Amino acid sequence: MSSATLNADTLAQKLADSGLRATPQREVVYNVLIKKRDHPTADEVFARVKSELPTISLATVYNCLETLVQCDLVRAVNFERGPTRYCPNLRPHAHFHDEQTGKTHDIDLPPTLLETVHSVLPRGFDASSVEIIFRGKATKSAH
Amino acid sequence: MSSATLNADTLAQKLADSGLRATPQREVVYNVLIKKRDHPTADEVFARVKSELPTISLATVYNCLETLVQCDLVRAVNFERGPTRYCPNLRPHAHFHDEQTGKTHDIDLPPTLLETVHSVLPRGFDASSVEIIFRGKATKSAH
DNA sequence: TTCATAGTTTGGAATAGTTCTAATTATCAC
DNA sequence: GTGATAATTAGAACTATTCCAAACTATGAA
Ligand SMILES: [Mn+2]
Ligand SMILES: [Mn+2]
Ligand SMILES: [Zn+2]
Ligand SMILES: [Zn+2]
Protein backbone atom coordinates (compact mmCIF):
# COMPACT_ATOMS: atom_id res chain seq x y z
CA MET A 1 0.00 0.00 0.00
CA SER A 2 1.52 3.34 -1.02
CA SER A 3 2.16 6.15 1.37
CA ALA A 4 -0.24 8.33 -0.61
CA THR A 5 -2.96 5.74 -0.06
CA LEU A 6 -2.14 5.56 3.64
CA ASN A 7 -2.40 9.33 3.85
CA ALA A 8 -5.66 9.29 1.97
CA ASP A 9 -7.05 6.69 4.37
CA THR A 10 -5.86 8.61 7.42
CA LEU A 11 -7.44 11.71 6.00
CA ALA A 12 -10.73 10.02 5.14
CA GLN A 13 -10.85 8.48 8.60
CA LYS A 14 -10.16 11.69 10.47
CA LEU A 15 -12.66 13.57 8.36
CA ALA A 16 -15.28 10.89 8.95
CA ASP A 17 -14.60 11.13 12.70
CA SER A 18 -15.73 14.74 12.46
CA GLY A 19 -18.71 13.91 10.25
CA LEU A 20 -17.08 15.44 7.18
CA ARG A 21 -16.59 14.11 3.65
CA ALA A 22 -13.32 13.30 1.94
CA THR A 23 -13.42 15.44 -1.18
CA PRO A 24 -10.83 15.67 -3.96
CA GLN A 25 -10.07 19.23 -2.90
CA ARG A 26 -9.39 18.22 0.71
CA GLU A 27 -7.23 15.31 -0.39
CA VAL A 28 -5.12 17.35 -2.75
CA VAL A 29 -4.67 20.18 -0.25
CA TYR A 30 -3.59 17.68 2.38
CA ASN A 31 -1.21 15.89 0.02
CA VAL A 32 0.38 19.17 -0.99
CA LEU A 33 1.12 19.87 2.66
CA ILE A 34 2.55 16.39 3.22
CA LYS A 35 4.66 16.45 0.09
CA LYS A 36 6.57 19.64 0.78
CA ARG A 37 6.68 20.46 4.46
CA ASP A 38 7.93 23.99 4.17
CA HIS A 39 5.10 25.72 6.04
CA PRO A 40 3.43 27.26 3.01
CA THR A 41 0.88 30.06 3.13
CA ALA A 42 -2.66 29.60 1.80
CA ASP A 43 -1.59 31.34 -1.42
CA GLU A 44 1.34 28.97 -1.84
CA VAL A 45 -0.90 25.97 -1.21
CA PHE A 46 -3.33 27.39 -3.77
CA ALA A 47 -0.57 27.63 -6.38
CA ARG A 48 0.59 24.05 -5.74
CA VAL A 49 -2.90 22.56 -5.70
CA LYS A 50 -3.82 24.26 -8.97
CA SER A 51 -1.49 22.05 -10.98
CA GLU A 52 -3.58 19.06 -9.98
CA LEU A 53 -6.98 20.76 -9.69
CA PRO A 54 -6.78 23.75 -12.02
CA THR A 55 -10.29 24.96 -11.25
CA ILE A 56 -10.03 25.04 -7.45
CA SER A 57 -10.74 28.39 -5.87
CA LEU A 58 -8.76 30.22 -3.22
CA ALA A 59 -11.85 30.21 -1.00
CA THR A 60 -11.87 26.43 -1.15
CA VAL A 61 -8.20 26.29 -0.20
CA TYR A 62 -8.98 28.39 2.86
CA ASN A 63 -11.97 26.16 3.61
CA CYS A 64 -9.92 22.97 3.28
CA LEU A 65 -7.06 24.27 5.40
CA GLU A 66 -9.52 25.33 8.09
CA THR A 67 -11.13 21.89 7.97
CA LEU A 68 -7.77 20.11 8.25
CA VAL A 69 -6.87 22.27 11.25
CA GLN A 70 -10.20 21.44 12.92
CA CYS A 71 -9.59 17.72 12.37
CA ASP A 72 -6.13 17.98 13.97
CA LEU A 73 -4.40 16.92 10.78
CA VAL A 74 -2.57 20.19 10.33
CA ARG A 75 -1.40 23.02 12.56
CA ALA A 76 -1.86 26.69 11.70
CA VAL A 77 1.26 28.61 12.58
CA ASN A 78 1.49 32.36 13.26
CA PHE A 79 4.66 33.89 14.57
CA GLU A 80 4.73 37.21 12.83
CA ARG A 81 2.43 39.60 11.03
CA GLY A 82 1.73 38.14 7.65
CA PRO A 83 -0.12 35.19 6.26
CA THR A 84 -0.81 32.11 8.37
CA ARG A 85 1.39 29.13 7.55
CA TYR A 86 0.38 25.48 7.65
CA CYS A 87 2.30 22.55 9.11
CA PRO A 88 1.35 18.86 8.79
CA ASN A 89 3.92 17.73 11.39
CA LEU A 90 1.89 16.47 14.35
CA ARG A 91 4.79 15.46 16.58
CA PRO A 92 5.68 17.89 19.36
CA HIS A 93 8.07 20.29 17.75
CA ALA A 94 9.28 23.86 17.87
CA HIS A 95 9.74 26.23 14.93
CA PHE A 96 12.99 27.85 13.91
CA HIS A 97 12.49 30.92 11.79
CA ASP A 98 15.56 31.76 9.73
CA GLU A 99 15.59 35.54 9.49
CA GLN A 100 17.93 35.55 6.50
CA THR A 101 16.02 33.20 4.25
CA GLY A 102 12.53 33.48 5.75
CA LYS A 103 12.34 29.69 5.89
CA THR A 104 10.80 27.90 8.85
CA HIS A 105 12.33 24.65 10.13
CA ASP A 106 10.81 22.05 12.43
CA ILE A 107 12.83 21.31 15.56
CA ASP A 108 11.94 18.02 17.24
CA LEU A 109 11.65 18.28 20.99
CA PRO A 110 12.78 15.73 23.57
CA PRO A 111 9.74 14.54 25.53
CA THR A 112 10.99 16.06 28.78
CA LEU A 113 11.31 19.57 27.40
CA LEU A 114 7.64 20.43 27.21
CA GLU A 115 7.27 19.18 30.79
CA THR A 116 10.12 21.41 31.91
CA VAL A 117 8.72 24.43 30.13
CA HIS A 118 5.25 23.72 31.43
CA SER A 119 6.59 23.58 34.98
CA VAL A 120 7.46 27.28 35.04
CA LEU A 121 3.78 28.21 35.09
CA PRO A 122 2.65 29.63 38.43
CA ARG A 123 -0.46 28.29 40.16
CA GLY A 124 -3.64 29.34 38.44
CA PHE A 125 -2.36 28.92 34.91
CA ASP A 126 -3.58 25.75 33.27
CA ALA A 127 -2.00 25.42 29.83
CA SER A 128 -3.41 23.08 27.21
CA SER A 129 -0.56 23.72 24.78
CA VAL A 130 2.87 25.27 24.57
CA GLU A 131 4.46 26.75 21.49
CA ILE A 132 8.16 27.50 21.09
CA ILE A 133 9.60 29.70 18.35
CA PHE A 134 13.27 30.32 17.72
CA ARG A 135 14.53 33.12 15.53
CA GLY A 136 18.02 33.32 14.13
CA LYS A 137 20.11 32.01 11.33
CA ALA A 138 20.59 28.46 10.17
CA THR A 139 23.90 27.49 8.62
CA LYS A 140 24.05 25.59 5.35
CA SER A 141 24.65 22.26 7.07
CA ALA A 142 21.24 22.52 8.72
CA HIS A 143 19.08 21.60 5.74
CA MET B 1 11.72 61.98 40.64
CA SER B 2 8.44 60.46 39.46
CA SER B 3 8.25 57.20 37.61
CA ALA B 4 6.67 59.04 34.68
CA THR B 5 9.71 61.30 34.50
CA LEU B 6 12.04 58.31 34.70
CA ASN B 7 10.15 56.67 31.90
CA ALA B 8 10.27 59.85 29.87
CA ASP B 9 14.02 60.07 30.39
CA THR B 10 14.55 56.43 29.47
CA LEU B 11 12.48 56.97 26.38
CA ALA B 12 14.26 60.17 25.37
CA GLN B 13 17.60 58.47 25.91
CA LYS B 14 16.79 55.36 23.90
CA LEU B 15 15.30 57.43 21.10
CA ALA B 16 18.39 59.65 21.05
CA ASP B 17 20.57 56.55 20.87
CA SER B 18 18.83 55.78 17.58
CA GLY B 19 19.04 59.36 16.36
CA LEU B 20 15.32 59.95 16.83
CA ARG B 21 13.38 62.73 18.55
CA ALA B 22 11.26 62.47 21.68
CA THR B 23 7.91 63.77 20.51
CA PRO B 24 4.73 64.18 22.57
CA GLN B 25 3.10 61.44 20.48
CA ARG B 26 5.91 58.97 21.18
CA GLU B 27 5.88 59.81 24.88
CA VAL B 28 2.14 59.40 25.25
CA VAL B 29 2.08 56.14 23.28
CA TYR B 30 4.88 54.77 25.43
CA ASN B 31 3.23 55.90 28.68
CA VAL B 32 -0.03 54.28 27.65
CA LEU B 33 1.80 50.98 27.20
CA ILE B 34 3.56 51.31 30.55
CA LYS B 35 0.42 52.32 32.42
CA LYS B 36 -1.75 49.36 31.45
CA ARG B 37 0.31 46.35 30.48
CA ASP B 38 -2.44 44.30 28.95
CA HIS B 39 -0.88 43.83 25.50
CA PRO B 40 -3.17 46.23 23.66
CA THR B 41 -3.59 46.34 19.90
CA ALA B 42 -2.74 49.45 17.88
CA ASP B 43 -6.44 50.34 17.86
CA GLU B 44 -6.63 50.05 21.62
CA VAL B 45 -3.52 52.18 22.04
CA PHE B 46 -5.08 54.71 19.67
CA ALA B 47 -8.22 54.91 21.80
CA ARG B 48 -6.24 55.36 25.02
CA VAL B 49 -3.86 57.95 23.60
CA LYS B 50 -6.71 60.02 22.19
CA SER B 51 -7.87 61.09 25.64
CA GLU B 52 -4.55 62.88 26.12
CA LEU B 53 -3.85 63.83 22.48
CA PRO B 54 -7.28 64.04 20.87
CA THR B 55 -5.91 64.94 17.43
CA ILE B 56 -3.41 62.10 17.07
CA SER B 57 -3.92 59.90 14.03
CA LEU B 58 -3.97 56.13 13.81
CA ALA B 59 -1.07 56.30 11.34
CA THR B 60 0.98 58.08 13.99
CA VAL B 61 0.15 55.42 16.55
CA TYR B 62 1.43 52.78 14.13
CA ASN B 63 4.52 54.90 13.46
CA CYS B 64 5.21 55.39 17.17
CA LEU B 65 4.73 51.72 18.01
CA GLU B 66 7.07 50.74 15.18
CA THR B 67 9.64 53.24 16.45
CA LEU B 68 9.40 51.94 20.02
CA VAL B 69 9.89 48.38 18.76
CA GLN B 70 12.96 49.43 16.76
CA CYS B 71 14.43 51.10 19.86
CA ASP B 72 13.91 47.94 21.92
CA LEU B 73 11.54 49.67 24.31
CA VAL B 74 8.57 47.53 23.36
CA ARG B 75 8.01 44.07 21.92
CA ALA B 76 5.52 43.34 19.15
CA VAL B 77 3.69 40.11 19.89
CA ASN B 78 1.95 37.88 17.34
CA PHE B 79 0.63 34.50 18.30
CA GLU B 80 -2.50 34.21 16.30
CA ARG B 81 -4.14 35.74 13.28
CA GLY B 82 -5.39 39.11 14.27
CA PRO B 83 -3.90 42.43 15.21
CA THR B 84 -0.37 42.71 16.57
CA ARG B 85 -0.17 43.34 20.31
CA TYR B 86 2.41 45.43 22.11
CA CYS B 87 4.27 44.62 25.31
CA PRO B 88 6.55 46.98 27.25
CA ASN B 89 7.92 44.22 29.51
CA LEU B 90 11.58 43.86 28.60
CA ARG B 91 12.44 41.09 31.05
CA PRO B 92 12.63 37.58 29.60
CA HIS B 93 9.11 36.30 29.82
CA ALA B 94 6.65 33.98 28.15
CA HIS B 95 3.06 34.75 27.22
CA PHE B 96 0.01 32.92 28.49
CA HIS B 97 -3.01 33.34 26.27
CA ASP B 98 -6.26 32.70 28.11
CA GLU B 99 -8.58 31.19 25.53
CA GLN B 100 -11.70 31.98 27.55
CA THR B 101 -11.11 35.67 28.14
CA GLY B 102 -8.70 36.45 25.31
CA LYS B 103 -6.37 38.12 27.80
CA THR B 104 -2.61 37.69 27.58
CA HIS B 105 -0.53 37.35 30.75
CA ASP B 106 3.21 37.74 31.20
CA ILE B 107 4.96 34.72 32.74
CA ASP B 108 8.36 35.49 34.19
CA LEU B 109 10.98 32.91 33.31
CA PRO B 110 13.73 31.57 35.55
CA PRO B 111 17.11 32.43 34.01
CA THR B 112 17.96 28.78 33.39
CA LEU B 113 14.89 28.05 31.32
CA LEU B 114 15.86 29.88 28.17
CA GLU B 115 19.23 28.10 28.32
CA THR B 116 17.52 24.75 28.62
CA VAL B 117 15.18 25.48 25.76
CA HIS B 118 17.98 26.83 23.66
CA SER B 119 19.98 23.66 24.22
CA VAL B 120 17.55 21.52 22.21
CA LEU B 121 18.66 23.16 18.98
CA PRO B 122 20.70 20.85 16.76
CA ARG B 123 24.02 21.95 15.26
CA GLY B 124 23.59 24.51 12.53
CA PHE B 125 20.78 26.45 14.20
CA ASP B 126 21.95 29.68 15.79
CA ALA B 127 19.04 31.33 17.57
CA SER B 128 19.13 34.98 18.57
CA SER B 129 15.84 34.79 20.44
CA VAL B 130 13.32 32.32 21.79
CA GLU B 131 9.63 32.94 22.27
CA ILE B 132 7.33 30.80 24.40
CA ILE B 133 3.55 30.92 24.23
CA PHE B 134 1.15 29.01 26.47
CA ARG B 135 -2.51 28.61 25.66
CA GLY B 136 -5.12 27.53 28.15
CA LYS B 137 -7.24 28.90 30.92
CA ALA B 138 -6.26 30.99 33.89
CA THR B 139 -8.24 30.65 37.10
CA LYS B 140 -9.52 33.67 38.95
CA SER B 141 -6.68 33.56 41.48
CA ALA B 142 -4.19 34.18 38.69
CA HIS B 143 -4.72 37.92 38.26
C1' DT C 1 -33.80 4.94 -9.88
C1' DT C 2 -35.50 9.12 -8.17
C1' DC C 3 -35.78 12.67 -5.21
C1' DA C 4 -34.88 15.33 -1.03
C1' DT C 5 -31.52 16.94 1.84
C1' DA C 6 -27.38 18.32 3.57
C1' DG C 7 -22.59 19.15 2.56
C1' DT C 8 -19.25 21.38 -0.44
C1' DT C 9 -17.32 24.41 -3.77
C1' DT C 10 -17.06 28.65 -6.17
C1' DG C 11 -16.34 33.70 -7.59
C1' DG C 12 -16.89 37.83 -6.06
C1' DA C 13 -17.96 41.25 -2.51
C1' DA C 14 -16.88 42.72 1.95
C1' DT C 15 -13.93 43.31 5.90
C1' DA C 16 -9.91 44.04 9.10
C1' DG C 17 -5.47 45.39 9.89
C1' DT C 18 -1.75 47.65 8.22
C1' DT C 19 1.22 50.34 5.13
C1' DC C 20 1.88 53.91 1.82
C1' DT C 21 1.66 58.64 0.00
C1' DA C 22 1.76 63.34 -0.34
C1' DA C 23 0.85 67.40 2.11
C1' DT C 24 1.49 69.91 6.38
C1' DT C 25 3.69 70.94 10.68
C1' DA C 26 7.41 70.83 14.12
C1' DT C 27 12.19 70.87 15.36
C1' DC C 28 17.07 71.46 14.78
C1' DA C 29 21.56 73.49 13.25
C1' DC C 30 23.37 77.34 11.68
C1' DG D 1 15.18 83.71 11.56
C1' DT D 2 16.12 80.55 7.67
C1' DG D 3 16.58 76.36 5.45
C1' DA D 4 17.09 71.48 6.01
C1' DT D 5 15.36 67.45 8.16
C1' DA D 6 12.18 64.78 10.89
C1' DA D 7 7.59 63.72 12.26
C1' DT D 8 2.64 63.84 11.90
C1' DT D 9 -1.57 63.56 9.47
C1' DA D 10 -5.72 62.06 6.57
C1' DG D 11 -6.93 59.29 3.43
C1' DA D 12 -5.98 56.02 -0.29
C1' DA D 13 -4.17 51.62 -1.20
C1' DC D 14 -3.03 47.07 -0.07
C1' DT D 15 -2.96 42.19 1.83
C1' DA D 16 -4.88 38.43 3.92
C1' DT D 17 -8.94 36.58 5.12
C1' DT D 18 -13.89 35.87 5.68
C1' DC D 19 -18.49 36.20 4.11
C1' DC D 20 -22.14 35.36 0.91
C1' DA D 21 -25.35 33.47 -2.26
C1' DA D 22 -25.61 30.50 -6.02
C1' DA D 23 -24.37 26.23 -8.16
C1' DC D 24 -22.88 21.72 -7.66
C1' DT D 25 -22.31 16.95 -5.43
C1' DA D 26 -22.83 13.08 -2.57
C1' DT D 27 -25.83 10.40 0.26
C1' DG D 28 -29.42 7.65 1.37
C1' DA D 29 -34.59 6.99 2.02
C1' DA D 30 -38.51 5.89 -0.54
MN1 LIG E 1 10.06 36.34 8.19
MN1 LIG F 1 -7.54 34.85 21.26
ZN1 LIG G 1 6.15 22.75 11.78
ZN1 LIG H 1 4.37 40.49 27.53
Coordinates of C-alpha atoms (C1' of nucleotides) and ligand atoms in Angstrom, one line a residue:
Chain A
M1 CA 0.0 0.0 0.0
S2 CA 1.5 3.3 -1.0
S3 CA 2.2 6.2 1.4
A4 CA -0.2 8.3 -0.6
T5 CA -3.0 5.7 -0.1
L6 CA -2.1 5.6 3.6
N7 CA -2.4 9.3 3.8
A8 CA -5.7 9.3 2.0
D9 CA -7.1 6.7 4.4
T10 CA -5.9 8.6 7.4
L11 CA -7.4 11.7 6.0
A12 CA -10.7 10.0 5.1
Q13 CA -10.8 8.5 8.6
K14 CA -10.2 11.7 10.5
L15 CA -12.7 13.6 8.4
A16 CA -15.3 10.9 9.0
D17 CA -14.6 11.1 12.7
S18 CA -15.7 14.7 12.5
G19 CA -18.7 13.9 10.2
L20 CA -17.1 15.4 7.2
R21 CA -16.6 14.1 3.7
A22 CA -13.3 13.3 1.9
T23 CA -13.4 15.4 -1.2
P24 CA -10.8 15.7 -4.0
Q25 CA -10.1 19.2 -2.9
R26 CA -9.4 18.2 0.7
E27 CA -7.2 15.3 -0.4
V28 CA -5.1 17.4 -2.8
V29 CA -4.7 20.2 -0.3
Y30 CA -3.6 17.7 2.4
N31 CA -1.2 15.9 0.0
V32 CA 0.4 19.2 -1.0
L33 CA 1.1 19.9 2.7
I34 CA 2.6 16.4 3.2
K35 CA 4.7 16.4 0.1
K36 CA 6.6 19.6 0.8
R37 CA 6.7 20.5 4.5
D38 CA 7.9 24.0 4.2
H39 CA 5.1 25.7 6.0
P40 CA 3.4 27.3 3.0
T41 CA 0.9 30.1 3.1
A42 CA -2.7 29.6 1.8
D43 CA -1.6 31.3 -1.4
E44 CA 1.3 29.0 -1.8
V45 CA -0.9 26.0 -1.2
F46 CA -3.3 27.4 -3.8
A47 CA -0.6 27.6 -6.4
R48 CA 0.6 24.1 -5.7
V49 CA -2.9 22.6 -5.7
K50 CA -3.8 24.3 -9.0
S51 CA -1.5 22.1 -11.0
E52 CA -3.6 19.1 -10.0
L53 CA -7.0 20.8 -9.7
P54 CA -6.8 23.7 -12.0
T55 CA -10.3 25.0 -11.2
I56 CA -10.0 25.0 -7.5
S57 CA -10.7 28.4 -5.9
L58 CA -8.8 30.2 -3.2
A59 CA -11.9 30.2 -1.0
T60 CA -11.9 26.4 -1.1
V61 CA -8.2 26.3 -0.2
Y62 CA -9.0 28.4 2.9
N63 CA -12.0 26.2 3.6
C64 CA -9.9 23.0 3.3
L65 CA -7.1 24.3 5.4
E66 CA -9.5 25.3 8.1
T67 CA -11.1 21.9 8.0
L68 CA -7.8 20.1 8.3
V69 CA -6.9 22.3 11.2
Q70 CA -10.2 21.4 12.9
C71 CA -9.6 17.7 12.4
D72 CA -6.1 18.0 14.0
L73 CA -4.4 16.9 10.8
V74 CA -2.6 20.2 10.3
R75 CA -1.4 23.0 12.6
A76 CA -1.9 26.7 11.7
V77 CA 1.3 28.6 12.6
N78 CA 1.5 32.4 13.3
F79 CA 4.7 33.9 14.6
E80 CA 4.7 37.2 12.8
R81 CA 2.4 39.6 11.0
G82 CA 1.7 38.1 7.6
P83 CA -0.1 35.2 6.3
T84 CA -0.8 32.1 8.4
R85 CA 1.4 29.1 7.6
Y86 CA 0.4 25.5 7.7
C87 CA 2.3 22.5 9.1
P88 CA 1.4 18.9 8.8
N89 CA 3.9 17.7 11.4
L90 CA 1.9 16.5 14.3
R91 CA 4.8 15.5 16.6
P92 CA 5.7 17.9 19.4
H93 CA 8.1 20.3 17.7
A94 CA 9.3 23.9 17.9
H95 CA 9.7 26.2 14.9
F96 CA 13.0 27.9 13.9
H97 CA 12.5 30.9 11.8
D98 CA 15.6 31.8 9.7
E99 CA 15.6 35.5 9.5
Q100 CA 17.9 35.6 6.5
T101 CA 16.0 33.2 4.2
G102 CA 12.5 33.5 5.8
K103 CA 12.3 29.7 5.9
T104 CA 10.8 27.9 8.8
H105 CA 12.3 24.7 10.1
D106 CA 10.8 22.0 12.4
I107 CA 12.8 21.3 15.6
D108 CA 11.9 18.0 17.2
L109 CA 11.6 18.3 21.0
P110 CA 12.8 15.7 23.6
P111 CA 9.7 14.5 25.5
T112 CA 11.0 16.1 28.8
L113 CA 11.3 19.6 27.4
L114 CA 7.6 20.4 27.2
E115 CA 7.3 19.2 30.8
T116 CA 10.1 21.4 31.9
V117 CA 8.7 24.4 30.1
H118 CA 5.3 23.7 31.4
S119 CA 6.6 23.6 35.0
V120 CA 7.5 27.3 35.0
L121 CA 3.8 28.2 35.1
P122 CA 2.6 29.6 38.4
R123 CA -0.5 28.3 40.2
G124 CA -3.6 29.3 38.4
F125 CA -2.4 28.9 34.9
D126 CA -3.6 25.7 33.3
A127 CA -2.0 25.4 29.8
S128 CA -3.4 23.1 27.2
S129 CA -0.6 23.7 24.8
V130 CA 2.9 25.3 24.6
E131 CA 4.5 26.8 21.5
I132 CA 8.2 27.5 21.1
I133 CA 9.6 29.7 18.3
F134 CA 13.3 30.3 17.7
R135 CA 14.5 33.1 15.5
G136 CA 18.0 33.3 14.1
K137 CA 20.1 32.0 11.3
A138 CA 20.6 28.5 10.2
T139 CA 23.9 27.5 8.6
K140 CA 24.0 25.6 5.3
S141 CA 24.7 22.3 7.1
A142 CA 21.2 22.5 8.7
H143 CA 19.1 21.6 5.7
Chain B
M1 CA 11.7 62.0 40.6
S2 CA 8.4 60.5 39.5
S3 CA 8.2 57.2 37.6
A4 CA 6.7 59.0 34.7
T5 CA 9.7 61.3 34.5
L6 CA 12.0 58.3 34.7
N7 CA 10.2 56.7 31.9
A8 CA 10.3 59.9 29.9
D9 CA 14.0 60.1 30.4
T10 CA 14.5 56.4 29.5
L11 CA 12.5 57.0 26.4
A12 CA 14.3 60.2 25.4
Q13 CA 17.6 58.5 25.9
K14 CA 16.8 55.4 23.9
L15 CA 15.3 57.4 21.1
A16 CA 18.4 59.7 21.1
D17 CA 20.6 56.5 20.9
S18 CA 18.8 55.8 17.6
G19 CA 19.0 59.4 16.4
L20 CA 15.3 59.9 16.8
R21 CA 13.4 62.7 18.5
A22 CA 11.3 62.5 21.7
T23 CA 7.9 63.8 20.5
P24 CA 4.7 64.2 22.6
Q25 CA 3.1 61.4 20.5
R26 CA 5.9 59.0 21.2
E27 CA 5.9 59.8 24.9
V28 CA 2.1 59.4 25.3
V29 CA 2.1 56.1 23.3
Y30 CA 4.9 54.8 25.4
N31 CA 3.2 55.9 28.7
V32 CA 0.0 54.3 27.6
L33 CA 1.8 51.0 27.2
I34 CA 3.6 51.3 30.6
K35 CA 0.4 52.3 32.4
K36 CA -1.8 49.4 31.4
R37 CA 0.3 46.3 30.5
D38 CA -2.4 44.3 28.9
H39 CA -0.9 43.8 25.5
P40 CA -3.2 46.2 23.7
T41 CA -3.6 46.3 19.9
A42 CA -2.7 49.4 17.9
D43 CA -6.4 50.3 17.9
E44 CA -6.6 50.0 21.6
V45 CA -3.5 52.2 22.0
F46 CA -5.1 54.7 19.7
A47 CA -8.2 54.9 21.8
R48 CA -6.2 55.4 25.0
V49 CA -3.9 57.9 23.6
K50 CA -6.7 60.0 22.2
S51 CA -7.9 61.1 25.6
E52 CA -4.6 62.9 26.1
L53 CA -3.9 63.8 22.5
P54 CA -7.3 64.0 20.9
T55 CA -5.9 64.9 17.4
I56 CA -3.4 62.1 17.1
S57 CA -3.9 59.9 14.0
L58 CA -4.0 56.1 13.8
A59 CA -1.1 56.3 11.3
T60 CA 1.0 58.1 14.0
V61 CA 0.1 55.4 16.6
Y62 CA 1.4 52.8 14.1
N63 CA 4.5 54.9 13.5
C64 CA 5.2 55.4 17.2
L65 CA 4.7 51.7 18.0
E66 CA 7.1 50.7 15.2
T67 CA 9.6 53.2 16.5
L68 CA 9.4 51.9 20.0
V69 CA 9.9 48.4 18.8
Q70 CA 13.0 49.4 16.8
C71 CA 14.4 51.1 19.9
D72 CA 13.9 47.9 21.9
L73 CA 11.5 49.7 24.3
V74 CA 8.6 47.5 23.4
R75 CA 8.0 44.1 21.9
A76 CA 5.5 43.3 19.2
V77 CA 3.7 40.1 19.9
N78 CA 1.9 37.9 17.3
F79 CA 0.6 34.5 18.3
E80 CA -2.5 34.2 16.3
R81 CA -4.1 35.7 13.3
G82 CA -5.4 39.1 14.3
P83 CA -3.9 42.4 15.2
T84 CA -0.4 42.7 16.6
R85 CA -0.2 43.3 20.3
Y86 CA 2.4 45.4 22.1
C87 CA 4.3 44.6 25.3
P88 CA 6.6 47.0 27.3
N89 CA 7.9 44.2 29.5
L90 CA 11.6 43.9 28.6
R91 CA 12.4 41.1 31.1
P92 CA 12.6 37.6 29.6
H93 CA 9.1 36.3 29.8
A94 CA 6.6 34.0 28.1
H95 CA 3.1 34.7 27.2
F96 CA 0.0 32.9 28.5
H97 CA -3.0 33.3 26.3
D98 CA -6.3 32.7 28.1
E99 CA -8.6 31.2 25.5
Q100 CA -11.7 32.0 27.5
T101 CA -11.1 35.7 28.1
G102 CA -8.7 36.5 25.3
K103 CA -6.4 38.1 27.8
T104 CA -2.6 37.7 27.6
H105 CA -0.5 37.3 30.7
D106 CA 3.2 37.7 31.2
I107 CA 5.0 34.7 32.7
D108 CA 8.4 35.5 34.2
L109 CA 11.0 32.9 33.3
P110 CA 13.7 31.6 35.6
P111 CA 17.1 32.4 34.0
T112 CA 18.0 28.8 33.4
L113 CA 14.9 28.0 31.3
L114 CA 15.9 29.9 28.2
E115 CA 19.2 28.1 28.3
T116 CA 17.5 24.8 28.6
V117 CA 15.2 25.5 25.8
H118 CA 18.0 26.8 23.7
S119 CA 20.0 23.7 24.2
V120 CA 17.6 21.5 22.2
L121 CA 18.7 23.2 19.0
P122 CA 20.7 20.8 16.8
R123 CA 24.0 21.9 15.3
G124 CA 23.6 24.5 12.5
F125 CA 20.8 26.4 14.2
D126 CA 21.9 29.7 15.8
A127 CA 19.0 31.3 17.6
S128 CA 19.1 35.0 18.6
S129 CA 15.8 34.8 20.4
V130 CA 13.3 32.3 21.8
E131 CA 9.6 32.9 22.3
I132 CA 7.3 30.8 24.4
I133 CA 3.6 30.9 24.2
F134 CA 1.1 29.0 26.5
R135 CA -2.5 28.6 25.7
G136 CA -5.1 27.5 28.2
K137 CA -7.2 28.9 30.9
A138 CA -6.3 31.0 33.9
T139 CA -8.2 30.6 37.1
K140 CA -9.5 33.7 39.0
S141 CA -6.7 33.6 41.5
A142 CA -4.2 34.2 38.7
H143 CA -4.7 37.9 38.3
Chain C
dT1 C1' -33.8 4.9 -9.9
dT2 C1' -35.5 9.1 -8.2
dC3 C1' -35.8 12.7 -5.2
dA4 C1' -34.9 15.3 -1.0
dT5 C1' -31.5 16.9 1.8
dA6 C1' -27.4 18.3 3.6
dG7 C1' -22.6 19.1 2.6
dT8 C1' -19.2 21.4 -0.4
dT9 C1' -17.3 24.4 -3.8
dT10 C1' -17.1 28.7 -6.2
dG11 C1' -16.3 33.7 -7.6
dG12 C1' -16.9 37.8 -6.1
dA13 C1' -18.0 41.2 -2.5
dA14 C1' -16.9 42.7 2.0
dT15 C1' -13.9 43.3 5.9
dA16 C1' -9.9 44.0 9.1
dG17 C1' -5.5 45.4 9.9
dT18 C1' -1.7 47.6 8.2
dT19 C1' 1.2 50.3 5.1
dC20 C1' 1.9 53.9 1.8
dT21 C1' 1.7 58.6 0.0
dA22 C1' 1.8 63.3 -0.3
dA23 C1' 0.8 67.4 2.1
dT24 C1' 1.5 69.9 6.4
dT25 C1' 3.7 70.9 10.7
dA26 C1' 7.4 70.8 14.1
dT27 C1' 12.2 70.9 15.4
dC28 C1' 17.1 71.5 14.8
dA29 C1' 21.6 73.5 13.3
dC30 C1' 23.4 77.3 11.7
Chain D
dG1 C1' 15.2 83.7 11.6
dT2 C1' 16.1 80.5 7.7
dG3 C1' 16.6 76.4 5.5
dA4 C1' 17.1 71.5 6.0
dT5 C1' 15.4 67.5 8.2
dA6 C1' 12.2 64.8 10.9
dA7 C1' 7.6 63.7 12.3
dT8 C1' 2.6 63.8 11.9
dT9 C1' -1.6 63.6 9.5
dA10 C1' -5.7 62.1 6.6
dG11 C1' -6.9 59.3 3.4
dA12 C1' -6.0 56.0 -0.3
dA13 C1' -4.2 51.6 -1.2
dC14 C1' -3.0 47.1 -0.1
dT15 C1' -3.0 42.2 1.8
dA16 C1' -4.9 38.4 3.9
dT17 C1' -8.9 36.6 5.1
dT18 C1' -13.9 35.9 5.7
dC19 C1' -18.5 36.2 4.1
dC20 C1' -22.1 35.4 0.9
dA21 C1' -25.3 33.5 -2.3
dA22 C1' -25.6 30.5 -6.0
dA23 C1' -24.4 26.2 -8.2
dC24 C1' -22.9 21.7 -7.7
dT25 C1' -22.3 16.9 -5.4
dA26 C1' -22.8 13.1 -2.6
dT27 C1' -25.8 10.4 0.3
dG28 C1' -29.4 7.6 1.4
dA29 C1' -34.6 7.0 2.0
dA30 C1' -38.5 5.9 -0.5
Ligands
MN1 MN 10.1 36.3 8.2
MN2 MN -7.5 34.9 21.3
ZN3 ZN 6.2 22.8 11.8
ZN4 ZN 4.4 40.5 27.5

